[in-house]
mmCIF file of C-alpha atoms in Angstrom:
data_model
loop_
_atom_site.group_PDB
_atom_site.id
_atom_site.type_symbol
_atom_site.label_atom_id
_atom_site.label_comp_id
_atom_site.label_asym_id
_atom_site.label_seq_id
_atom_site.Cartn_x
_atom_site.Cartn_y
_atom_site.Cartn_z
ATOM 1 C CA UNK A 16 71.420 97.325 102.966
ATOM 2 C CA UNK A 17 75.149 96.646 103.143
ATOM 3 C CA UNK A 18 76.481 93.516 104.746
ATOM 4 C CA UNK A 19 78.300 94.062 108.040
ATOM 5 C CA UNK A 20 81.584 92.258 108.619
ATOM 6 C CA UNK A 21 83.450 91.639 111.829
ATOM 7 C CA UNK A 22 87.188 91.824 111.270
ATOM 8 C CA UNK A 23 90.280 92.101 113.409
ATOM 9 C CA UNK A 24 93.172 94.370 112.486
ATOM 10 C CA UNK A 25 96.567 94.211 114.129
ATOM 11 C CA UNK A 26 98.404 97.497 114.528
ATOM 12 C CA UNK A 27 101.502 97.956 116.691
ATOM 13 C CA UNK A 28 101.085 94.538 118.315
ATOM 14 C CA UNK A 29 97.483 95.233 119.323
ATOM 15 C CA UNK A 30 94.387 93.677 117.833
ATOM 16 C CA UNK A 31 91.433 95.906 117.038
ATOM 17 C CA UNK A 32 88.076 94.209 116.430
ATOM 18 C CA UNK A 33 85.896 96.223 114.072
ATOM 19 C CA UNK A 34 82.403 95.918 112.645
ATOM 20 C CA UNK A 35 82.448 97.442 109.191
ATOM 21 C CA UNK A 36 80.614 97.618 105.892
ATOM 22 C CA UNK A 37 81.856 94.969 103.441
ATOM 23 C CA UNK A 38 83.089 97.595 100.977
ATOM 24 C CA UNK A 39 85.399 99.089 103.645
ATOM 25 C CA UNK A 40 87.399 95.939 104.284
ATOM 26 C CA UNK A 41 90.038 96.276 101.572
ATOM 27 C CA UNK A 42 90.782 99.916 102.418
ATOM 28 C CA UNK A 43 91.072 99.209 106.146
ATOM 29 C CA UNK A 44 93.329 96.207 105.622
ATOM 30 C CA UNK A 45 95.577 98.197 103.290
ATOM 31 C CA UNK A 46 95.693 101.084 105.766
ATOM 32 C CA UNK A 47 96.667 98.742 108.611
ATOM 33 C CA UNK A 48 99.376 97.186 106.437
ATOM 34 C CA UNK A 49 100.718 100.645 105.503
ATOM 35 C CA UNK A 50 100.796 101.644 109.172
ATOM 36 C CA UNK A 51 102.742 98.486 110.050
ATOM 37 C CA UNK A 52 105.262 99.168 107.265
ATOM 38 C CA UNK A 53 105.677 102.757 108.412
ATOM 39 C CA UNK A 54 106.100 101.667 112.047
ATOM 40 C CA UNK A 55 108.957 99.369 111.034
ATOM 41 C CA UNK A 56 110.567 102.149 108.986
ATOM 42 C CA UNK A 57 110.414 104.631 111.862
ATOM 43 C CA UNK A 58 111.706 102.081 114.365
ATOM 44 C CA UNK A 59 114.661 101.234 112.114
ATOM 45 C CA UNK A 60 115.461 104.747 110.959
ATOM 46 C CA UNK A 61 115.110 106.585 114.247
ATOM 47 C CA UNK A 62 115.653 103.857 116.853
ATOM 48 C CA UNK A 63 112.316 104.726 118.441
ATOM 49 C CA UNK A 64 111.005 101.999 120.704
ATOM 50 C CA UNK A 65 108.025 103.724 122.343
ATOM 51 C CA UNK A 66 104.996 102.594 120.309
ATOM 52 C CA UNK A 67 103.076 105.759 121.177
ATOM 53 C CA UNK A 68 105.852 107.926 119.717
ATOM 54 C CA UNK A 69 106.007 105.756 116.600
ATOM 55 C CA UNK A 70 102.233 105.869 116.165
ATOM 56 C CA UNK A 71 102.246 109.664 116.608
ATOM 57 C CA UNK A 72 104.927 109.910 113.910
ATOM 58 C CA UNK A 73 102.829 107.685 111.618
ATOM 59 C CA UNK A 74 99.740 109.805 112.238
ATOM 60 C CA UNK A 75 101.699 112.961 111.426
ATOM 61 C CA UNK A 76 103.092 111.394 108.256
ATOM 62 C CA UNK A 77 99.675 110.276 107.006
ATOM 63 C CA UNK A 78 98.013 113.580 107.949
ATOM 64 C CA UNK A 79 100.715 115.582 106.178
ATOM 65 C CA UNK A 80 100.246 113.430 103.038
ATOM 66 C CA UNK A 81 96.505 114.149 103.078
ATOM 67 C CA UNK A 82 97.106 117.871 103.569
ATOM 68 C CA UNK A 83 99.720 117.972 100.804
ATOM 69 C CA UNK A 84 97.349 116.233 98.395
ATOM 70 C CA UNK A 85 94.686 118.789 99.269
ATOM 71 C CA UNK A 86 97.129 121.652 98.606
ATOM 72 C CA UNK A 87 98.290 120.054 95.344
ATOM 73 C CA UNK A 88 94.692 119.546 94.219
ATOM 74 C CA UNK A 89 93.849 123.183 94.963
ATOM 75 C CA UNK A 90 96.875 124.300 92.941
ATOM 76 C CA UNK A 91 95.903 122.065 90.005
ATOM 77 C CA UNK A 92 92.306 123.314 90.164
ATOM 78 C CA UNK A 93 93.522 126.920 90.145
ATOM 79 C CA UNK A 94 95.767 126.216 87.152
ATOM 80 C CA UNK A 95 92.945 124.474 85.267
ATOM 81 C CA UNK A 96 90.582 127.356 86.031
ATOM 82 C CA UNK A 97 93.122 129.866 84.658
ATOM 83 C CA UNK A 98 93.525 127.805 81.481
ATOM 84 C CA UNK A 99 89.761 127.481 81.042
ATOM 85 C CA UNK A 100 89.303 131.230 81.516
ATOM 86 C CA UNK A 101 91.999 131.931 78.923
ATOM 87 C CA UNK A 102 90.377 129.496 76.499
ATOM 88 C CA UNK A 103 86.967 131.048 77.133
ATOM 89 C CA UNK A 104 88.334 134.537 76.414
ATOM 90 C CA UNK A 105 89.974 133.250 73.224
ATOM 91 C CA UNK A 106 86.707 131.691 72.066
ATOM 92 C CA UNK A 107 84.765 134.867 72.842
ATOM 93 C CA UNK A 108 87.256 136.988 70.933
ATOM 94 C CA UNK A 109 87.036 134.716 67.877
ATOM 95 C CA UNK A 110 83.254 134.553 67.994
ATOM 96 C CA UNK A 111 82.972 138.332 68.333
ATOM 97 C CA UNK A 112 85.120 138.880 65.216
#
Protein backbone atom coordinates (compact mmCIF):
# COMPACT_ATOMS: atom_id res chain seq x y z
CA UNK A 1 0.00 0.00 0.00
CA UNK A 2 1.30 3.47 -0.83
CA UNK A 3 2.36 5.85 1.88
CA UNK A 4 0.07 8.84 2.35
CA UNK A 5 1.63 12.27 2.77
CA UNK A 6 0.11 15.45 4.10
CA UNK A 7 1.44 18.46 2.22
CA UNK A 8 0.52 22.10 1.85
CA UNK A 9 0.64 23.87 -1.50
CA UNK A 10 0.43 27.62 -1.89
CA UNK A 11 -1.35 28.90 -4.98
CA UNK A 12 -2.39 32.53 -5.48
CA UNK A 13 -1.65 33.42 -1.86
CA UNK A 14 -3.82 30.60 -0.51
CA UNK A 15 -2.61 27.45 1.19
CA UNK A 16 -4.17 24.15 0.20
CA UNK A 17 -3.61 21.19 2.54
CA UNK A 18 -3.67 17.90 0.66
CA UNK A 19 -3.37 14.23 1.56
CA UNK A 20 -1.70 12.48 -1.34
CA UNK A 21 0.16 9.36 -2.37
CA UNK A 22 3.93 9.76 -1.99
CA UNK A 23 4.53 9.33 -5.72
CA UNK A 24 2.26 12.32 -6.48
CA UNK A 25 4.24 14.86 -4.49
CA UNK A 26 6.78 15.91 -7.10
CA UNK A 27 4.16 16.38 -9.82
CA UNK A 28 1.87 18.42 -7.56
CA UNK A 29 4.70 20.64 -6.35
CA UNK A 30 5.86 21.26 -9.92
CA UNK A 31 2.29 22.02 -11.01
CA UNK A 32 1.85 24.52 -8.16
CA UNK A 33 5.16 26.17 -9.07
CA UNK A 34 4.13 26.39 -12.74
CA UNK A 35 0.81 27.95 -11.76
CA UNK A 36 2.59 30.55 -9.62
CA UNK A 37 4.96 31.41 -12.50
CA UNK A 38 2.04 31.73 -14.90
CA UNK A 39 0.10 33.90 -12.44
CA UNK A 40 3.03 36.32 -12.25
CA UNK A 41 3.32 36.38 -16.05
CA UNK A 42 -0.37 37.15 -16.52
CA UNK A 43 -0.35 39.81 -13.81
CA UNK A 44 2.66 41.53 -15.40
CA UNK A 45 1.62 41.16 -19.01
CA UNK A 46 -2.05 42.04 -18.71
CA UNK A 47 -2.20 44.12 -15.51
CA UNK A 48 -4.83 41.76 -14.12
CA UNK A 49 -5.23 42.05 -10.37
CA UNK A 50 -8.32 39.90 -9.76
CA UNK A 51 -6.94 36.50 -8.69
CA UNK A 52 -10.03 34.70 -9.99
CA UNK A 53 -9.49 36.15 -13.48
CA UNK A 54 -5.80 35.23 -13.37
CA UNK A 55 -6.58 31.69 -12.20
CA UNK A 56 -9.20 31.31 -14.95
CA UNK A 57 -6.60 32.42 -17.51
CA UNK A 58 -4.12 29.89 -16.07
CA UNK A 59 -6.71 27.12 -16.23
CA UNK A 60 -7.47 27.98 -19.85
CA UNK A 61 -3.77 28.03 -20.72
CA UNK A 62 -3.10 24.64 -19.13
CA UNK A 63 -6.26 23.08 -20.60
CA UNK A 64 -5.40 24.35 -24.08
CA UNK A 65 -1.88 22.86 -23.75
CA UNK A 66 -3.37 19.48 -22.84
CA UNK A 67 -5.83 19.64 -25.74
CA UNK A 68 -3.10 20.68 -28.19
CA UNK A 69 -0.90 17.79 -27.08
CA UNK A 70 -3.83 15.44 -27.62
CA UNK A 71 -4.39 16.84 -31.13
CA UNK A 72 -0.67 16.65 -31.92
CA UNK A 73 -0.51 13.06 -30.68
CA UNK A 74 -3.50 12.08 -32.83
CA UNK A 75 -1.83 13.66 -35.86
CA UNK A 76 1.45 11.83 -35.18
CA UNK A 77 -0.41 8.55 -34.68
CA UNK A 78 -2.24 9.04 -37.97
CA UNK A 79 1.04 9.78 -39.76
CA UNK A 80 2.73 6.73 -38.22
CA UNK A 81 -0.24 4.54 -39.18
CA UNK A 82 -0.03 5.76 -42.80
CA UNK A 83 3.70 5.01 -42.90
CA UNK A 84 3.19 1.56 -41.40
CA UNK A 85 0.45 0.78 -43.92
CA UNK A 86 2.70 1.87 -46.78
CA UNK A 87 5.54 -0.26 -45.43
CA UNK A 88 3.19 -3.22 -45.01
CA UNK A 89 2.00 -2.88 -48.62
CA UNK A 90 5.61 -2.67 -49.81
CA UNK A 91 6.52 -5.82 -47.89
CA UNK A 92 3.49 -7.68 -49.23
CA UNK A 93 4.32 -6.68 -52.79
CA UNK A 94 7.92 -7.89 -52.42
CA UNK A 95 6.89 -11.14 -50.77
CA UNK A 96 4.27 -11.83 -53.44
CA UNK A 97 6.86 -11.42 -56.23
